[in-house]
Backbone as a ProteinNet text record, in pm:
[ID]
protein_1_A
[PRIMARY]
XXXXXXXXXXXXXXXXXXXXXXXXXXXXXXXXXXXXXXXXXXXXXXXXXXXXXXXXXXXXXXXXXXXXXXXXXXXXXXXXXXXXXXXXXXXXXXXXXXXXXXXXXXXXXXXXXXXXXXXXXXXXXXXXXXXXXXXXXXXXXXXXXXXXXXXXXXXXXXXXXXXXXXXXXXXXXXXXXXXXXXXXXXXXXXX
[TERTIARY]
-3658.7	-3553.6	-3418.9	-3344.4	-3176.8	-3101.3	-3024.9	-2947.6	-2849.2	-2801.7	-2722.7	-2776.5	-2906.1	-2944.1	-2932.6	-2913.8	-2851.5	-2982.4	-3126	-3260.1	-3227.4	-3289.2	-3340	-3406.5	-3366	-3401.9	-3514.1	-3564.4	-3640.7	-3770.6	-3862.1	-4044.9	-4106.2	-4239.8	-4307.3	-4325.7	-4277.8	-4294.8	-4482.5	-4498.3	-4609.9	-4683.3	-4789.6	-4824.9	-4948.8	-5104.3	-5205.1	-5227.3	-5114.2	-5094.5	-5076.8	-5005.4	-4882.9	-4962.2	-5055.2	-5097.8	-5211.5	-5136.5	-5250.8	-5257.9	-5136.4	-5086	-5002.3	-5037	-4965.8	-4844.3	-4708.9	-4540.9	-4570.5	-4507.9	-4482.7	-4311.6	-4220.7	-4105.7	-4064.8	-3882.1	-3816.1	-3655.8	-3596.7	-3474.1	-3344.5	-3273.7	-3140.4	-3202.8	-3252.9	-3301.4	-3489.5	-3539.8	-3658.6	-3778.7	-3908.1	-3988.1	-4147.3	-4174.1	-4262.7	-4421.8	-4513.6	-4653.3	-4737.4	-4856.2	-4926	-5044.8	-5076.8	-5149.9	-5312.6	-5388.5	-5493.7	-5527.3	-5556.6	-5581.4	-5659.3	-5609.2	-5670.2	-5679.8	-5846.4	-5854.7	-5800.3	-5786.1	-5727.1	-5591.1	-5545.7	-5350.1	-5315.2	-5213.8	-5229.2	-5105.8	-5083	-4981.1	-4922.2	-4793.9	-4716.1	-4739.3	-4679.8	-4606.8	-4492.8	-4387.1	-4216.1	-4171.1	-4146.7	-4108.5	-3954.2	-3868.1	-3742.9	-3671.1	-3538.6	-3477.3	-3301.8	-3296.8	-3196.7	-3194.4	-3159.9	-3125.9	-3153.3	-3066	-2988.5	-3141.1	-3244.1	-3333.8	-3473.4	-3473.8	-3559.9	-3579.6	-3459.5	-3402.7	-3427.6	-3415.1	-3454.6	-3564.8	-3670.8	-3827.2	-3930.4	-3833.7	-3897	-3827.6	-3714.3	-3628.5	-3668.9	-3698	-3764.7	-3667.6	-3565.1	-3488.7	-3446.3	-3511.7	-3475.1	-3542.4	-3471.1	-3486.1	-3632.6	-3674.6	-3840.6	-3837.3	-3958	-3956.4	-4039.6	-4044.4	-4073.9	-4039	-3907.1	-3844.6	-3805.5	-3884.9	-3819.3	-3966.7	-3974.2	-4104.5	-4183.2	-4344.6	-4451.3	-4436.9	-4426.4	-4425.1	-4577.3	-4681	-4772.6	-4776.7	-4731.4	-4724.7	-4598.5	-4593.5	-4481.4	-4562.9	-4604.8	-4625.2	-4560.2	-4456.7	-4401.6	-4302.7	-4267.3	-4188.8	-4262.4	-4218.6	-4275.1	-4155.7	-4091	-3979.4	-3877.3	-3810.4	-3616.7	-3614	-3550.5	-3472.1	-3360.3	-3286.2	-3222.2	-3056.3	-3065.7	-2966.6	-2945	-3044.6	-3046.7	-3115.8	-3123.6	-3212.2	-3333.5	-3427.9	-3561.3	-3637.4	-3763	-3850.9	-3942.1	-3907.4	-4005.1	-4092.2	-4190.3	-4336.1	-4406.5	-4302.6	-4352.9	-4503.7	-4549	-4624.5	-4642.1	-4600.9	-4548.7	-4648.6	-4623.9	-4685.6	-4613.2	-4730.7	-4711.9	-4608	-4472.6	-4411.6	-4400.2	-4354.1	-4386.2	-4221.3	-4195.7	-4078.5	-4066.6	-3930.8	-3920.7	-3930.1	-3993.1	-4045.5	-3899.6	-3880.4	-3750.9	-3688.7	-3868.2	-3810.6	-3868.8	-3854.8	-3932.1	-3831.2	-3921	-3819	-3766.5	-3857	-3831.3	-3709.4	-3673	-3628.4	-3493.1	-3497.6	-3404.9	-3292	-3378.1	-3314.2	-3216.5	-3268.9	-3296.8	-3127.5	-3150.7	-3001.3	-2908.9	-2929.9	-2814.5	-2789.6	-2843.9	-2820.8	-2733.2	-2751.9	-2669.5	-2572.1	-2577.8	-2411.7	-2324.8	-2377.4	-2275	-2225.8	-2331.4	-2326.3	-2162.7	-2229.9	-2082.1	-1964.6	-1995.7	-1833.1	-1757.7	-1847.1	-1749.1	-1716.1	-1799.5	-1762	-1596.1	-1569.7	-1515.3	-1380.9	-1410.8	-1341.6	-1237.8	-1299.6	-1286	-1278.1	-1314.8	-1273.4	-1146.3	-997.7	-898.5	-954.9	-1061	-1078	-1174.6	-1211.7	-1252	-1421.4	-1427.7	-1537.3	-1636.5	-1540.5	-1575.3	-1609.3	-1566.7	-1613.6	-1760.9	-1817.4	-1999.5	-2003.9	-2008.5	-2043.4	-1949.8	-1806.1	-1773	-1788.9	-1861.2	-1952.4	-2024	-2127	-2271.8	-2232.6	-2131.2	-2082.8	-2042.4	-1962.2	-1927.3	-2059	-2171.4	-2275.3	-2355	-2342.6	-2424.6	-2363	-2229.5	-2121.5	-2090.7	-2099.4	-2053.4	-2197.5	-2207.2	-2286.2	-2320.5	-2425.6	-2483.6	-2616.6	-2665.2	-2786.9	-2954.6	-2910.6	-2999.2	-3108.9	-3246.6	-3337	-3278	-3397.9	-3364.8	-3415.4	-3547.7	-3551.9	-3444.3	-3440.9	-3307.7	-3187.1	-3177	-3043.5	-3043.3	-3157.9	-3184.8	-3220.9	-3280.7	-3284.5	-3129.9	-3088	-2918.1	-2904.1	-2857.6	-2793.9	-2864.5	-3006.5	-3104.2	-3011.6	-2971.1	-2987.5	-2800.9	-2767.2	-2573.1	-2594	-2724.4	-2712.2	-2724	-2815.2	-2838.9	-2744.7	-2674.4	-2599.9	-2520.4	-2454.5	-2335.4	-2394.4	-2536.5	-2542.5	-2624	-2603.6	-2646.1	-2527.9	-2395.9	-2324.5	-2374.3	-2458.6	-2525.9	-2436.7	-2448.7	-2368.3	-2447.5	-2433.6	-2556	-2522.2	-2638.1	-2662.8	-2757.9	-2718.9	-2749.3	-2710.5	-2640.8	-2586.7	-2693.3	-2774	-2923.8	-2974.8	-3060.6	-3160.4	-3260.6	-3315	-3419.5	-3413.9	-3303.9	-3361.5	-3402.4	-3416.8	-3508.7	-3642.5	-3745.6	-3852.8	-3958.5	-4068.6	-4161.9	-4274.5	-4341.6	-4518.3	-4565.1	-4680.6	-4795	-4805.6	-4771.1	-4753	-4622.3	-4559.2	-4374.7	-4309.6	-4357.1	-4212.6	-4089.5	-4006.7	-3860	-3876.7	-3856.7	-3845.7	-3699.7	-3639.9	-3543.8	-3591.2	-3587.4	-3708.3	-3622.1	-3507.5	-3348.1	-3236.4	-3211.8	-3078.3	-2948.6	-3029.6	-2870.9	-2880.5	-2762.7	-2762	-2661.6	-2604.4	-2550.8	-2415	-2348.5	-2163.4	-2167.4
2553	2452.5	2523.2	2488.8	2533.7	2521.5	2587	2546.3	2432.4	2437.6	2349.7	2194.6	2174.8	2048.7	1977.5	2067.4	1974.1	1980.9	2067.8	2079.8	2216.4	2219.7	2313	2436.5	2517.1	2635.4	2726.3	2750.2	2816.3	2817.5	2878.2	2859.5	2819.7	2756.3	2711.2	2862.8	2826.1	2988.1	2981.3	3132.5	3190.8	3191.5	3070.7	2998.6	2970	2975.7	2924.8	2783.3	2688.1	2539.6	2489	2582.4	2507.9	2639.2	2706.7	2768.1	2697.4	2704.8	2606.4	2447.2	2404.2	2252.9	2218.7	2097.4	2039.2	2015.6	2046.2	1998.6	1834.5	1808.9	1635.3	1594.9	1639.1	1631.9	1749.5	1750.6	1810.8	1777.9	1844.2	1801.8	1833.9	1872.1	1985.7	2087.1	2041.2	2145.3	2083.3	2034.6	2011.5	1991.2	2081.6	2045.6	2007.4	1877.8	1835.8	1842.7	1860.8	1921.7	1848.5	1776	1728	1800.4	1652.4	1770.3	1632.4	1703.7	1649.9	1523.2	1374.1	1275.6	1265.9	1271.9	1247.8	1136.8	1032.2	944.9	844.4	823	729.6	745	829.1	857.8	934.9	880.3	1010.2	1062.8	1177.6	1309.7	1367	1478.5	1563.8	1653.3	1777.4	1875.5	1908.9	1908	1901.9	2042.5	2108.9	2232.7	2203.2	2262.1	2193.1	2318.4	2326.4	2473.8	2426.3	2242	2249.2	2241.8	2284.6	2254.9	2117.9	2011.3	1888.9	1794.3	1881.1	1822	1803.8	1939.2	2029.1	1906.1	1875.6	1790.9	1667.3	1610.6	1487.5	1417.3	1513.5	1513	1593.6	1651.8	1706.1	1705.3	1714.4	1682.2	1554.3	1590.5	1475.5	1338.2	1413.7	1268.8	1215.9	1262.5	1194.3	1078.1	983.5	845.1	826.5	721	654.5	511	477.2	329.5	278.7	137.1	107.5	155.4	187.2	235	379.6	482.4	597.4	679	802.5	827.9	939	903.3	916.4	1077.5	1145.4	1307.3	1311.6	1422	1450	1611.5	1692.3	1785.4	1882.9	1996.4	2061.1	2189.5	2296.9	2374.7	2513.1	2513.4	2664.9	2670.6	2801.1	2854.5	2942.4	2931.5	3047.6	3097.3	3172.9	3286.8	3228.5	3283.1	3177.5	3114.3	3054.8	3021.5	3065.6	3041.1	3118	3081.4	2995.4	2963.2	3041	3106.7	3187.1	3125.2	2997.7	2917.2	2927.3	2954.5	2944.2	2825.4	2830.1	2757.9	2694.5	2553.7	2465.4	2419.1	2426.1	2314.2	2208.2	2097.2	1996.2	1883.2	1848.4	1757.7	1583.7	1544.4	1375.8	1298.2	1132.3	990.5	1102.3	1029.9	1031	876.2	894.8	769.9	760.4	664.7	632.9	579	606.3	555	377	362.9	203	178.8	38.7	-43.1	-88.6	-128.5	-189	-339.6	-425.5	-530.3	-491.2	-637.9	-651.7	-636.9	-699.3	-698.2	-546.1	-448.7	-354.3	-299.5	-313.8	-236.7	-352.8	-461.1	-527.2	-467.9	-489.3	-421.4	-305.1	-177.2	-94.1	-70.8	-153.1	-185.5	-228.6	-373.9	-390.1	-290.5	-175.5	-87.6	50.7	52.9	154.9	108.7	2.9	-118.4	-127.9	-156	-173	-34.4	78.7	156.4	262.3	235.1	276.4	190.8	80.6	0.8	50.8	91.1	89.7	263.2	344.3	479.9	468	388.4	327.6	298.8	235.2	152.8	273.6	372.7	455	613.7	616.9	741.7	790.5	732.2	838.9	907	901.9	1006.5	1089.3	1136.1	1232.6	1270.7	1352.9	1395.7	1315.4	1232.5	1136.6	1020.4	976.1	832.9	826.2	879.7	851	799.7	879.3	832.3	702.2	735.7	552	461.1	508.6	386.2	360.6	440	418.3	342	356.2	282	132.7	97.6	-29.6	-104.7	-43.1	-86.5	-162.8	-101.7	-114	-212.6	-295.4	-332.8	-476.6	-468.2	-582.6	-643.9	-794.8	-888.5	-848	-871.2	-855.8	-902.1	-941	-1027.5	-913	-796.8	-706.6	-795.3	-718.8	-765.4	-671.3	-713.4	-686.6	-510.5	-488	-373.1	-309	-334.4	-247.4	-212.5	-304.5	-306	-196.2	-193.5	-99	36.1	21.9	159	257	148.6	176.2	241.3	210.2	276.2	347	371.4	494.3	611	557.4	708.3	711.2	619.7	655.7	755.7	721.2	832.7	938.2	952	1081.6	1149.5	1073.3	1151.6	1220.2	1129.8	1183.9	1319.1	1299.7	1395.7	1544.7	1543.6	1653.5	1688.8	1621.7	1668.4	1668.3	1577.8	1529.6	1432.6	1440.9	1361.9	1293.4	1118.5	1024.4	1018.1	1011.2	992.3	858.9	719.1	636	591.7	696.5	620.7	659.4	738.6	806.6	677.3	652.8	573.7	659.3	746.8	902.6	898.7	888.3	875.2	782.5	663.1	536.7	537.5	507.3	523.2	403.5	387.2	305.3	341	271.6	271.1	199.9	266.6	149.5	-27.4	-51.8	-129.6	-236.1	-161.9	-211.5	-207.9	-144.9	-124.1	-30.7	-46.9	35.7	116.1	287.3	416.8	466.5	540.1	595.1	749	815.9	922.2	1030.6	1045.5	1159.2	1106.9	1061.4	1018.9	1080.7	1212.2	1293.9	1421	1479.3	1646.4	1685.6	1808	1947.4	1909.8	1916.1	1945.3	2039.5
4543.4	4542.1	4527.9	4594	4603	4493.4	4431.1	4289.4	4334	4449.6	4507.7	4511.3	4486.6	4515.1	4360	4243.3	4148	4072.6	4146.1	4055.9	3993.1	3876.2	3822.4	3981.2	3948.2	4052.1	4045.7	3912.4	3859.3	3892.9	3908.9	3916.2	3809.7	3834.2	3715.7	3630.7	3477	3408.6	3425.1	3362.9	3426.9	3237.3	3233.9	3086.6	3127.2	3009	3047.8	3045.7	3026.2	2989.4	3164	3191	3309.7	3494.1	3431.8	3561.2	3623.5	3805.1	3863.5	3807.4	3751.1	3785.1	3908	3919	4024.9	4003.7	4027.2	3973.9	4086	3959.5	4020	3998.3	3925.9	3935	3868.5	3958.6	3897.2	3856	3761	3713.4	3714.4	3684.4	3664.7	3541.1	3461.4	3384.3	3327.7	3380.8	3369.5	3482.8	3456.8	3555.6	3487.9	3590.8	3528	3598.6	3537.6	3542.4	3520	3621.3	3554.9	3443.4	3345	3210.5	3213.8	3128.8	3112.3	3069.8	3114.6	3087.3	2909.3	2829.6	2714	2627.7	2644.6	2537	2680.8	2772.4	2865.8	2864.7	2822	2823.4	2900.5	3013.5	3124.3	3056.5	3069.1	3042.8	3109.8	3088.5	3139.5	3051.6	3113.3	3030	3125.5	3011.7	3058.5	3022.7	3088.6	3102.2	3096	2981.2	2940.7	2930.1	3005	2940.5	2914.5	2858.8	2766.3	2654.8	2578.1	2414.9	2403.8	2479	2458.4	2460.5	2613.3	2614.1	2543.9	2476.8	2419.8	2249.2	2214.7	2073.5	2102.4	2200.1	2245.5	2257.6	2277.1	2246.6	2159.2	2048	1951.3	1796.7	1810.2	1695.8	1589.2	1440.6	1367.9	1307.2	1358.3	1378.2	1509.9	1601.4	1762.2	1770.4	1890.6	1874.6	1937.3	1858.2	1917.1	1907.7	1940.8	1961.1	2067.2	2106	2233.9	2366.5	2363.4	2505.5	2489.6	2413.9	2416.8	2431.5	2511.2	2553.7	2400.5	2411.1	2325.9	2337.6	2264.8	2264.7	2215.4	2262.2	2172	2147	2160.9	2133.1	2215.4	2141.2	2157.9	2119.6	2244.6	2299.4	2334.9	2225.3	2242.6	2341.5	2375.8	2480.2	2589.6	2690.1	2814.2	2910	2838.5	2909.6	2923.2	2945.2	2957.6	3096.7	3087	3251.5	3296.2	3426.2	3485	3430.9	3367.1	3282	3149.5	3090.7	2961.5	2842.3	2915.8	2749	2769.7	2664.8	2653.5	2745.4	2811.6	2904.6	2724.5	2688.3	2592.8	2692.9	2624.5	2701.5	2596.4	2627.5	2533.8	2593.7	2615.9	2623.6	2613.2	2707.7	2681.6	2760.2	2737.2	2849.8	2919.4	3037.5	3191.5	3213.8	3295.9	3310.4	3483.8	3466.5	3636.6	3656.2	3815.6	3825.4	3874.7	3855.1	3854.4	3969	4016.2	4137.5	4195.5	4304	4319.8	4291.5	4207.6	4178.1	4003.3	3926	3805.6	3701	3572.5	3487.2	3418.4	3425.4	3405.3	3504.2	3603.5	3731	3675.6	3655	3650.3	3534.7	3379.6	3312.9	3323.8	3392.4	3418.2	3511	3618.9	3673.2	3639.3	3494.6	3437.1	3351.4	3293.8	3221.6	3278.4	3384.7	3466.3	3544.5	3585.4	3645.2	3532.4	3417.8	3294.6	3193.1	3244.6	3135.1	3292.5	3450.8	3489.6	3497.5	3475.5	3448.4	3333.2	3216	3073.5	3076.6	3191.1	3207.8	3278.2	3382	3468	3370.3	3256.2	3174.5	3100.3	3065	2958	3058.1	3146.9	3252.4	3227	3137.4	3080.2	2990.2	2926.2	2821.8	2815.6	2946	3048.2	2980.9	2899.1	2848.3	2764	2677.3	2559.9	2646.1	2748.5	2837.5	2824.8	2837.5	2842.6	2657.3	2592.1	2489.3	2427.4	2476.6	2455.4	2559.9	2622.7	2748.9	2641.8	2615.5	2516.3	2406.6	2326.8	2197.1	2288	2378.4	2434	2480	2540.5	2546.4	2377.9	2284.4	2185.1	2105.2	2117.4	2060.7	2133.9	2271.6	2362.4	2394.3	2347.9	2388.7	2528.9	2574.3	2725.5	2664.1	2594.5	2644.2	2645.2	2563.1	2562.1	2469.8	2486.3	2403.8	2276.8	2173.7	2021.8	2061.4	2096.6	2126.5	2211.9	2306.9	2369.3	2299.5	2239.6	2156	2067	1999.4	1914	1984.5	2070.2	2163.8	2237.9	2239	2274.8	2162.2	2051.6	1928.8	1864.8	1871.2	1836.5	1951.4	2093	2136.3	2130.2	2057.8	2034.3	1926.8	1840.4	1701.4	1734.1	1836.5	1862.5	1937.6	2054.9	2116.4	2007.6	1877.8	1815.3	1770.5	1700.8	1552.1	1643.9	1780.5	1884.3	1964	1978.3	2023.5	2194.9	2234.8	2343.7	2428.6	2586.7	2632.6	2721	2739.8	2767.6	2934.8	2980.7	3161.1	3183	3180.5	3195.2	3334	3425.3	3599	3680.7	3626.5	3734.1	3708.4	3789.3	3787.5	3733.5	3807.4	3715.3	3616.9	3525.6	3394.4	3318.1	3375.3	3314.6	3390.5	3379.8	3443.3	3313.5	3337.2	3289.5	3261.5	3136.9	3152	3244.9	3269.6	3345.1	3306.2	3205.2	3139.3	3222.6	3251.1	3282.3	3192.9	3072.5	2978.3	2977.4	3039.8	3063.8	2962.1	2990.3	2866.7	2922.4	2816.2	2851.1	2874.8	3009	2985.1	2968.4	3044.5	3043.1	3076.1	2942.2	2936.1	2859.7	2852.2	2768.1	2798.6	2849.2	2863.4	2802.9	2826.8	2743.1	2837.3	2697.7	2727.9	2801.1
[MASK]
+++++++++++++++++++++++++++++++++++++++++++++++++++++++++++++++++++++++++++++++++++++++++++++++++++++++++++++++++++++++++++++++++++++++++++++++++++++++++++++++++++++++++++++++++++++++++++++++

């Protein structure tokens, strides 16, 4: 993959977890692997080489809940990436991406229509706009469920107390269970 295309560039690192898997996605700084169906739970392993992302799914105060994805293990490191940060191999649900209708997909769109209007809103204050998008989101009535709501301001905490900056305009980074429950799967990267 081209560095130019905005993926992660790197090869699957060379790990007895991650050799001879199939890559099923990739990220700006994450690539993902399928992992062993365990107990009826299908799995990944997320090959992570940001900090921002690395904290996001392992950190014991990072946000959880209904809409924030099931970590089951955290698997070490396997060599740096081409960026200089360490290759984590965490272990998560398998999530699926959103359908183009449903309530999940719906959500999902009012969450990224509103989260770029208040970017839109707040675009003079260049760097800080995402995270006071994220605070105007968590603050302004819109009709969120009680979970969402709370999922919003689980990941405002985190953005603050990580110094994390939120990516809610991808669609990629919302994705779903089998179920249809909307996860927030990458929604924050590195200043």
């Amino acid at each position: 993959m081209a560095e130019n295309d905005g993926l992660i560039a790197d090869p699957v690192p060379d790990h007895p977890l991650l050799n001879g898997r199939k890559e099923i996605g990739r990220g700006e700084s994450t690539i993902v692997l399928e992992a062993p169906t365990v107990d009826g739970q299908e799995r990944v392993y997320k090959v992570l080489s940001s900090p921002t992302d690395y904290a996001y799914y392992t950190a014991p105060d990072r946000p959880t809940g209904r809409h924030f994805p099931v970590v089951f293990a955290d698997h070490g490191t396997a060599g740096k990436s081409s960026r200089g940060f360490p290759f984590h191999i965490v272990e998560v649900e398998r999530l699926y991406p959103l359908p183009g209708q449903g309530e999940a997909a719906d959500v999902a769109t009012k969450l990224c229509t509103s989260y770029y209007d208040a970017c839109m809103m707040w675009r003079n204050l260049a760097q800080d706009m995402g995270r006071i998008a994220l605070h105007h989101l968590t603050v302004t009535p819109m009709g969120w469920t009680d979970a969402v709501q709370e999922s919003l301001q689980a990941l405002e905490s985190f953005t603050d107390e990580y110094g994390a900056l939120p990516d809610l305009i991808k669609a990629d980074n919302l994705m779903m269970r089998k179920d249809g429950t909307l996860v927030f799967s990458d929604p924050v990267f590195m200043e």
